[in-house]
């Protein structure tokens, strides 16, 4: 009996894992936890012992690689799979566009199925301004002969809430040629952290409605709704102001360029629109507002800046700021290389609705060496706007 008691004491003193049933709760928990750990380790060793080399490679190489790949290219994957979760929009009813400088306006209106007016409608061009001084100059020079009133609204902050100078006010002398017809407004930004930038954009577009009334717009006047870089051709606006029975809201199909008129993406830009103004019903917006589209109505030149800093500013400022997923996207050297290759600033896939269109537009935009049928002011001042013409991809500050 004494030998049995001594054996138990010896085992306890020697660090044995034996635990008496009469021990206190601490001892019980320690015993259970240690037993559980030993059992888990034993199971893990059994699992690892039963795995071959291919399984090890899959666990420790392929899975981490997959996770990193999703992190870096998740947006691309989402855009490529877009045809699976989003249907294409309803097709437009497209109107053919007839034009030649030697054809009379009466015949041009007739070719479109419209009548001719005794006198032209008044036309108002209303824009939100950020920092696109060169594109605004080209736009207003193109439209100047046929515009009754130029309306411009500027804010002291971007859609994303970043403070910015009043670029237009600081360069107002540059636009003396429109001063007698100009209605200019300033508005403080209301963006708050955590807000959607599109809310701020909608707020500023709503403020344009008030500014248009200040400018004196009235029923049946034409109102151009488009971003500054979406430029209707002057003969398109002349046609619409002279022709009777045109649709109340008409979207314009524009040639779609990026960085300059060297990189023609497609001719699928459609957000620019012309409205026959109706008090209480017409509101300034930048989305699809009708199903009618006029072919070949002008040009859309996106990110067409002279300086690299202007690219960086817009990347931070506009409503799609979520596309700047990595800070190196705004590296000036990278931006310059992207411009000259005709690649995507945000390393995104094309925003299309079918796999055929996505695959067809993957990769850089091909170079185009045609400078035919571009805005007149651009070609008349080619030395000043050389950066927008084919063969001149280098930017200041790049």
Short mmCIF file of C-alpha atoms in Angstrom, two decimals:
data_model
loop_
_atom_site.label_atom_id
_atom_site.label_comp_id
_atom_site.label_asym_id
_atom_site.label_seq_id
_atom_site.Cartn_x
_atom_site.Cartn_y
_atom_site.Cartn_z
CA UNK A 1 0.00 0.00 0.00
CA UNK A 2 2.74 2.46 0.97
CA UNK A 3 4.64 1.55 -2.20
CA UNK A 4 1.56 2.37 -4.30
CA UNK A 5 1.16 5.79 -2.61
CA UNK A 6 4.89 6.51 -3.09
CA UNK A 7 4.60 5.59 -6.80
CA UNK A 8 1.75 8.07 -7.24
CA UNK A 9 3.70 10.84 -5.47
CA UNK A 10 6.77 10.10 -7.58
CA UNK A 11 4.73 10.37 -10.81
CA UNK A 12 3.22 13.70 -9.72
CA UNK A 13 6.61 15.14 -8.78
CA UNK A 14 8.18 13.91 -12.02
CA UNK A 15 5.79 15.91 -14.19
CA UNK A 16 3.54 13.03 -15.22
CA UNK A 17 0.32 13.90 -17.09
CA UNK A 18 -1.70 11.93 -14.59
CA UNK A 19 -4.57 13.83 -12.97
CA UNK A 20 -6.63 12.54 -10.10
CA UNK A 21 -10.41 12.75 -10.37
CA UNK A 22 -10.38 14.43 -6.98
CA UNK A 23 -8.21 17.35 -8.11
CA UNK A 24 -9.62 20.91 -8.23
CA UNK A 25 -11.13 22.59 -11.35
CA UNK A 26 -7.87 24.18 -12.48
CA UNK A 27 -6.20 20.85 -12.72
CA UNK A 28 -9.18 19.43 -14.64
CA UNK A 29 -9.17 22.22 -17.20
CA UNK A 30 -5.41 22.04 -17.70
CA UNK A 31 -5.62 18.36 -18.21
CA UNK A 32 -8.46 18.64 -20.74
CA UNK A 33 -6.77 21.46 -22.67
CA UNK A 34 -3.45 19.65 -22.86
CA UNK A 35 -5.10 16.44 -23.97
CA UNK A 36 -7.03 18.37 -26.65
CA UNK A 37 -3.84 20.03 -27.92
CA UNK A 38 -2.05 16.71 -28.10
CA UNK A 39 -4.97 15.20 -29.98
CA UNK A 40 -5.10 18.10 -32.47
CA UNK A 41 -1.37 17.90 -33.13
CA UNK A 42 -1.65 14.20 -33.58
CA UNK A 43 -4.44 14.64 -36.13
CA UNK A 44 -2.48 17.35 -37.99
CA UNK A 45 0.58 15.09 -38.18
CA UNK A 46 -1.60 12.32 -39.55
CA UNK A 47 -3.10 14.62 -42.19
CA UNK A 48 0.30 16.00 -43.26
CA UNK A 49 1.80 12.49 -43.32
CA UNK A 50 -0.92 11.43 -45.77
CA UNK A 51 -0.34 14.32 -48.22
CA UNK A 52 1.92 14.10 -51.25
CA UNK A 53 4.14 16.83 -52.80
CA UNK A 54 1.43 18.08 -55.21
CA UNK A 55 -0.91 18.75 -52.33
CA UNK A 56 1.82 20.71 -50.48
CA UNK A 57 2.40 22.84 -53.61
CA UNK A 58 -1.32 23.50 -53.94
CA UNK A 59 -1.70 24.53 -50.30
CA UNK A 60 1.37 26.71 -49.90
CA UNK A 61 1.85 28.08 -53.44
CA UNK A 62 -1.30 27.95 -55.53
CA UNK A 63 -3.81 29.15 -52.90
CA UNK A 64 -1.76 32.23 -51.83
CA UNK A 65 -1.11 33.00 -55.51
CA UNK A 66 -4.84 32.82 -56.20
CA UNK A 67 -5.62 35.18 -53.30
CA UNK A 68 -3.02 37.72 -54.46
CA UNK A 69 -4.30 37.44 -58.04
CA UNK A 70 -7.87 38.19 -56.96
CA UNK A 71 -6.65 41.17 -54.93
CA UNK A 72 -4.66 42.61 -57.84
CA UNK A 73 -7.03 41.73 -60.68
CA UNK A 74 -10.44 41.32 -59.02
CA UNK A 75 -11.83 44.32 -60.90
CA UNK A 76 -10.72 42.83 -64.23
CA UNK A 77 -12.36 39.53 -63.36
CA UNK A 78 -15.58 41.33 -62.46
CA UNK A 79 -15.62 43.31 -65.73
CA UNK A 80 -14.82 40.23 -67.82
CA UNK A 81 -17.74 38.36 -66.24
CA UNK A 82 -20.09 41.31 -66.70
CA UNK A 83 -22.10 39.58 -69.49
CA UNK A 84 -23.12 36.95 -66.92
CA UNK A 85 -24.70 39.39 -64.45
CA UNK A 86 -25.76 42.41 -66.52
CA UNK A 87 -27.79 42.58 -69.73
CA UNK A 88 -27.02 45.16 -72.42
CA UNK A 89 -29.22 48.28 -72.43
CA UNK A 90 -32.10 48.67 -74.83
CA UNK A 91 -30.81 49.63 -78.31
CA UNK A 92 -31.22 53.22 -79.48
CA UNK A 93 -33.41 54.18 -82.42
CA UNK A 94 -30.62 55.67 -84.53
CA UNK A 95 -31.25 58.46 -87.01
CA UNK A 96 -28.87 58.68 -90.01
CA UNK A 97 -27.01 61.99 -90.14
CA UNK A 98 -26.78 63.75 -93.52
CA UNK A 99 -24.39 66.63 -94.07
CA UNK A 100 -22.38 68.37 -96.77
CA UNK A 101 -21.39 72.06 -96.76
CA UNK A 102 -22.75 72.51 -100.30
CA UNK A 103 -26.23 71.10 -99.55
CA UNK A 104 -28.92 73.59 -98.50
CA UNK A 105 -30.37 73.48 -95.00
CA UNK A 106 -33.83 72.90 -96.46
CA UNK A 107 -32.62 69.73 -98.22
CA UNK A 108 -30.70 68.56 -95.13
CA UNK A 109 -33.79 68.88 -92.94
CA UNK A 110 -35.83 67.05 -95.59
CA UNK A 111 -33.30 64.19 -95.70
CA UNK A 112 -33.82 63.72 -91.94
CA UNK A 113 -37.61 63.71 -92.32
CA UNK A 114 -37.98 67.15 -90.72
CA UNK A 115 -39.37 70.44 -91.94
CA UNK A 116 -37.54 73.76 -92.17
CA UNK A 117 -38.24 76.70 -89.82
CA UNK A 118 -38.67 80.34 -90.80
CA UNK A 119 -36.00 81.31 -88.27
CA UNK A 120 -33.61 79.22 -86.12
CA UNK A 121 -34.17 78.36 -82.49
CA UNK A 122 -32.01 79.90 -79.80
CA UNK A 123 -29.36 77.53 -78.41
CA UNK A 124 -27.87 77.39 -74.88
CA UNK A 125 -24.74 75.41 -73.98
CA UNK A 126 -24.49 74.57 -70.26
CA UNK A 127 -21.48 72.87 -68.65
CA UNK A 128 -19.94 72.00 -65.29
CA UNK A 129 -16.32 73.10 -65.23
CA UNK A 130 -13.41 71.45 -63.42
CA UNK A 131 -10.00 72.25 -64.94
CA UNK A 132 -10.26 71.52 -68.70
CA UNK A 133 -9.24 74.94 -70.05
CA UNK A 134 -8.00 73.66 -73.44
CA UNK A 135 -11.03 71.47 -74.13
CA UNK A 136 -13.42 74.25 -73.11
CA UNK A 137 -11.70 76.61 -75.54
CA UNK A 138 -11.99 74.11 -78.41
CA UNK A 139 -15.64 73.43 -77.51
CA UNK A 140 -16.72 77.08 -77.35
CA UNK A 141 -14.79 78.02 -80.50
CA UNK A 142 -16.53 75.15 -82.32
CA UNK A 143 -20.03 76.11 -81.13
CA UNK A 144 -19.65 79.90 -80.98
CA UNK A 145 -21.43 80.82 -84.26
CA UNK A 146 -24.69 79.16 -83.19
CA UNK A 147 -24.90 79.65 -79.40
CA UNK A 148 -27.19 82.26 -77.86
CA UNK A 149 -25.99 81.76 -74.30
CA UNK A 150 -22.98 80.04 -72.75
CA UNK A 151 -23.71 78.86 -69.19
CA UNK A 152 -20.90 77.64 -66.92
CA UNK A 153 -20.97 76.54 -63.28
CA UNK A 154 -17.79 76.10 -61.23
CA UNK A 155 -17.24 74.78 -57.69
CA UNK A 156 -14.40 75.29 -55.23
CA UNK A 157 -14.20 71.52 -54.70
CA UNK A 158 -14.22 68.37 -56.81
CA UNK A 159 -16.95 65.72 -56.89
CA UNK A 160 -14.83 63.78 -54.38
CA UNK A 161 -14.58 66.75 -51.99
CA UNK A 162 -11.01 67.84 -52.73
CA UNK A 163 -10.54 71.63 -52.57
CA UNK A 164 -9.58 73.16 -55.91
CA UNK A 165 -8.88 76.62 -57.33
CA UNK A 166 -11.53 78.33 -59.42
CA UNK A 167 -9.73 77.53 -62.65
CA UNK A 168 -12.22 79.23 -64.92
CA UNK A 169 -12.31 82.44 -62.91
CA UNK A 170 -8.51 82.51 -62.89
CA UNK A 171 -8.46 82.08 -66.70
CA UNK A 172 -11.54 84.15 -67.52
CA UNK A 173 -9.57 86.59 -69.69
CA UNK A 174 -8.84 83.66 -72.00
CA UNK A 175 -12.58 83.49 -72.80
CA UNK A 176 -13.27 87.14 -73.58
CA UNK A 177 -14.73 86.11 -76.94
CA UNK A 178 -17.85 84.68 -75.19
CA UNK A 179 -18.14 87.27 -72.41
CA UNK A 180 -21.22 89.10 -73.81
CA UNK A 181 -23.12 85.80 -73.98
CA UNK A 182 -21.73 84.21 -70.78
CA UNK A 183 -23.65 83.41 -67.59
CA UNK A 184 -21.11 82.30 -64.97
CA UNK A 185 -21.89 80.83 -61.56
CA UNK A 186 -19.89 79.63 -58.56
CA UNK A 187 -21.08 77.14 -55.99
CA UNK A 188 -19.47 75.77 -52.80
CA UNK A 189 -19.06 72.00 -52.68
CA UNK A 190 -21.17 70.05 -50.19
CA UNK A 191 -19.31 66.73 -50.30
CA UNK A 192 -18.97 64.92 -46.96
CA UNK A 193 -16.66 62.01 -46.16
CA UNK A 194 -18.37 58.70 -46.84
CA UNK A 195 -20.76 60.21 -49.39
CA UNK A 196 -21.06 58.89 -52.94
CA UNK A 197 -19.30 61.32 -55.35
CA UNK A 198 -22.24 60.96 -57.74
CA UNK A 199 -24.43 62.70 -55.12
CA UNK A 200 -22.19 65.78 -55.29
CA UNK A 201 -22.21 65.60 -59.09
CA UNK A 202 -26.04 65.48 -59.14
CA UNK A 203 -26.18 68.45 -56.72
CA UNK A 204 -24.02 70.56 -59.03
CA UNK A 205 -26.00 69.57 -62.12
CA UNK A 206 -29.19 70.59 -60.31
CA UNK A 207 -27.64 74.00 -59.61
CA UNK A 208 -27.19 74.40 -63.38
CA UNK A 209 -30.98 74.36 -63.78
CA UNK A 210 -31.21 77.56 -61.74
CA UNK A 211 -28.33 79.16 -63.64
CA UNK A 212 -30.06 78.43 -66.96
CA UNK A 213 -33.10 80.40 -65.82
CA UNK A 214 -30.80 83.29 -64.91
CA UNK A 215 -29.40 83.06 -68.45
CA UNK A 216 -32.91 83.55 -69.85
CA UNK A 217 -33.68 80.18 -71.42
CA UNK A 218 -37.31 79.72 -72.46
CA UNK A 219 -39.60 77.06 -73.92
CA UNK A 220 -38.54 75.49 -77.24
CA UNK A 221 -34.99 76.85 -77.00
CA UNK A 222 -32.36 74.15 -77.56
CA UNK A 223 -30.26 73.10 -74.58
CA UNK A 224 -27.02 71.14 -74.99
CA UNK A 225 -26.35 68.81 -72.06
CA UNK A 226 -22.88 67.30 -72.17
CA UNK A 227 -19.56 67.27 -70.37
CA UNK A 228 -16.93 69.72 -71.60
CA UNK A 229 -15.00 66.99 -73.43
CA UNK A 230 -18.17 65.85 -75.27
CA UNK A 231 -18.19 68.36 -78.14
CA UNK A 232 -21.05 68.50 -80.65
CA UNK A 233 -19.99 69.56 -84.14
CA UNK A 234 -21.17 73.01 -85.17
CA UNK A 235 -23.02 71.73 -88.24
CA UNK A 236 -24.97 69.31 -86.00
CA UNK A 237 -26.20 72.16 -83.81
CA UNK A 238 -26.94 74.32 -86.85
CA UNK A 239 -29.05 71.51 -88.32
CA UNK A 240 -31.07 71.08 -85.09
CA UNK A 241 -31.72 74.79 -84.63
CA UNK A 242 -33.07 75.20 -88.20
CA UNK A 243 -35.09 71.96 -88.56
CA UNK A 244 -38.68 71.69 -87.37
CA UNK A 245 -40.27 68.65 -85.70
CA UNK A 246 -37.01 67.33 -84.26
CA UNK A 247 -37.38 64.95 -81.27
CA UNK A 248 -37.84 66.70 -77.89
CA UNK A 249 -34.75 64.88 -76.54
CA UNK A 250 -32.06 63.69 -78.93
CA UNK A 251 -28.85 61.93 -77.87
CA UNK A 252 -25.75 62.43 -80.02
CA UNK A 253 -23.44 59.62 -81.06
CA UNK A 254 -19.89 60.95 -80.77
CA UNK A 255 -16.54 59.60 -81.96
CA UNK A 256 -14.90 58.39 -78.78
CA UNK A 257 -11.21 59.30 -78.31
CA UNK A 258 -8.85 58.91 -75.36
CA UNK A 259 -5.80 61.10 -74.47
CA UNK A 260 -5.85 62.82 -77.89
CA UNK A 261 -7.31 62.53 -81.38
CA UNK A 262 -4.69 59.87 -82.10
CA UNK A 263 -6.51 57.13 -80.16
CA UNK A 264 -9.98 56.46 -81.55
CA UNK A 265 -11.66 53.98 -79.19
CA UNK A 266 -15.00 53.63 -81.02
CA UNK A 267 -18.03 55.72 -81.96
CA UNK A 268 -20.20 54.63 -79.04
CA UNK A 269 -20.21 57.74 -76.84
CA UNK A 270 -23.90 58.67 -76.45
CA UNK A 271 -24.39 60.68 -73.22
CA UNK A 272 -24.33 64.08 -74.89
CA UNK A 273 -27.88 65.24 -75.64
CA UNK A 274 -29.85 68.16 -77.09
CA UNK A 275 -33.22 69.12 -75.56
CA UNK A 276 -36.10 71.29 -76.68
CA UNK A 277 -36.44 73.11 -73.38
CA UNK A 278 -39.70 72.86 -71.41
CA UNK A 279 -40.14 74.87 -68.20
CA UNK A 280 -40.74 72.63 -65.19
CA UNK A 281 -39.88 69.45 -67.10
CA UNK A 282 -36.37 69.80 -68.46
CA UNK A 283 -33.69 69.07 -65.85
CA UNK A 284 -29.96 68.96 -66.43
CA UNK A 285 -28.61 65.40 -66.33
CA UNK A 286 -25.92 63.18 -67.82
CA UNK A 287 -27.60 59.83 -68.35
CA UNK A 288 -29.87 58.25 -70.93
CA UNK A 289 -33.03 60.33 -71.27
CA UNK A 290 -34.51 59.07 -74.54
CA UNK A 291 -34.26 56.22 -77.03
CA UNK A 292 -33.41 58.42 -80.04
CA UNK A 293 -29.81 58.86 -81.21
CA UNK A 294 -28.40 61.01 -84.03
CA UNK A 295 -25.38 59.42 -85.74
CA UNK A 296 -21.97 61.12 -86.05
CA UNK A 297 -22.72 64.20 -83.97
CA UNK A 298 -19.25 65.25 -82.82
CA UNK A 299 -16.30 64.18 -80.66
CA UNK A 300 -15.64 62.93 -77.13
CA UNK A 301 -12.00 63.28 -76.09
CA UNK A 302 -11.53 61.81 -72.60
CA UNK A 303 -8.45 62.64 -70.48
CA UNK A 304 -7.19 64.97 -73.23
CA UNK A 305 -4.84 67.09 -71.11
CA UNK A 306 -1.64 68.97 -71.85
CA UNK A 307 0.10 68.27 -68.51
CA UNK A 308 0.60 65.07 -66.52
CA UNK A 309 -0.51 66.88 -63.36
CA UNK A 310 -3.92 67.40 -64.95
CA UNK A 311 -4.27 63.64 -65.44
CA UNK A 312 -3.46 63.07 -61.76
CA UNK A 313 -5.89 65.78 -60.68
CA UNK A 314 -8.78 64.26 -62.65
CA UNK A 315 -8.00 60.73 -61.43
CA UNK A 316 -8.44 62.00 -57.87
CA UNK A 317 -11.31 64.36 -58.60
CA UNK A 318 -13.95 62.71 -60.74
CA UNK A 319 -16.83 60.47 -59.70
CA UNK A 320 -15.05 57.21 -60.61
CA UNK A 321 -12.25 57.78 -58.09
CA UNK A 322 -12.76 54.17 -56.89
CA UNK A 323 -10.90 53.07 -60.03
CA UNK A 324 -7.63 54.36 -58.53
CA UNK A 325 -7.01 51.15 -56.60
CA UNK A 326 -3.23 51.54 -56.19
CA UNK A 327 -1.11 54.65 -55.58
CA UNK A 328 1.37 53.75 -58.34
CA UNK A 329 -1.40 54.38 -60.88
CA UNK A 330 -0.66 58.10 -60.41
CA UNK A 331 3.09 57.81 -60.97
CA UNK A 332 3.90 60.42 -63.70
CA UNK A 333 6.29 58.08 -65.51
CA UNK A 334 3.65 55.34 -65.65
CA UNK A 335 0.97 57.78 -66.87
CA UNK A 336 3.23 58.95 -69.70
CA UNK A 337 3.93 55.38 -70.78
CA UNK A 338 0.20 54.53 -70.68
CA UNK A 339 -0.66 57.56 -72.84
CA UNK A 340 1.87 56.72 -75.55
CA UNK A 341 0.74 53.07 -75.66
CA UNK A 342 -2.96 53.94 -75.73
CA UNK A 343 -3.50 51.68 -72.71
CA UNK A 344 -5.95 52.13 -69.82
CA UNK A 345 -4.98 54.47 -66.96
CA UNK A 346 -6.78 52.30 -64.44
CA UNK A 347 -5.68 48.93 -65.87
CA UNK A 348 -9.32 48.00 -66.52
CA UNK A 349 -11.01 45.82 -69.11
CA UNK A 350 -13.46 47.40 -71.59
CA UNK A 351 -16.90 48.18 -70.14
CA UNK A 352 -18.92 46.07 -72.55
CA UNK A 353 -21.86 43.69 -72.28
CA UNK A 354 -20.80 40.72 -74.43
CA UNK A 355 -17.69 38.53 -74.32
CA UNK A 356 -17.13 39.20 -78.02
CA UNK A 357 -16.98 42.98 -77.49
CA UNK A 358 -14.80 42.67 -74.37
CA UNK A 359 -12.27 40.41 -76.08
CA UNK A 360 -12.33 42.53 -79.25
CA UNK A 361 -11.38 45.69 -77.31
CA UNK A 362 -8.82 44.19 -74.95
CA UNK A 363 -5.34 45.69 -75.07
CA UNK A 364 -4.16 49.17 -76.08
CA UNK A 365 -6.19 51.36 -78.45
CA UNK A 366 -4.62 51.31 -81.95
CA UNK A 367 -2.92 54.49 -83.18
CA UNK A 368 -4.86 56.53 -85.75
CA UNK A 369 -3.14 58.96 -88.09
CA UNK A 370 -6.26 60.60 -89.46
CA UNK A 371 -6.86 64.23 -88.51
CA UNK A 372 -9.78 64.65 -90.93
CA UNK A 373 -13.04 66.20 -89.71
CA UNK A 374 -11.81 67.44 -86.33
CA UNK A 375 -12.85 70.70 -84.60
CA UNK A 376 -11.83 73.66 -86.76
CA UNK A 377 -10.15 75.62 -83.95
CA UNK A 378 -7.93 72.64 -83.18
CA UNK A 379 -6.55 72.51 -86.73
CA UNK A 380 -6.35 76.28 -87.14
CA UNK A 381 -4.16 76.42 -84.03
CA UNK A 382 -2.26 73.15 -84.47
CA UNK A 383 0.96 74.48 -82.90
CA UNK A 384 -0.84 75.39 -79.69
CA UNK A 385 -2.73 72.08 -79.48
CA UNK A 386 -0.03 69.83 -80.88
CA UNK A 387 -0.43 67.41 -77.95
CA UNK A 388 -3.94 66.54 -79.19
CA UNK A 389 -2.88 65.61 -82.71
CA UNK A 390 -1.55 62.25 -84.01
CA UNK A 391 2.13 61.55 -83.37
CA UNK A 392 2.48 63.79 -80.29
CA UNK A 393 1.87 61.66 -77.22
CA UNK A 394 4.52 63.27 -74.99
CA UNK A 395 3.04 65.47 -72.26
CA UNK A 396 4.45 68.33 -70.21
CA UNK A 397 5.72 67.07 -66.88
CA UNK A 398 5.98 63.49 -68.14
#
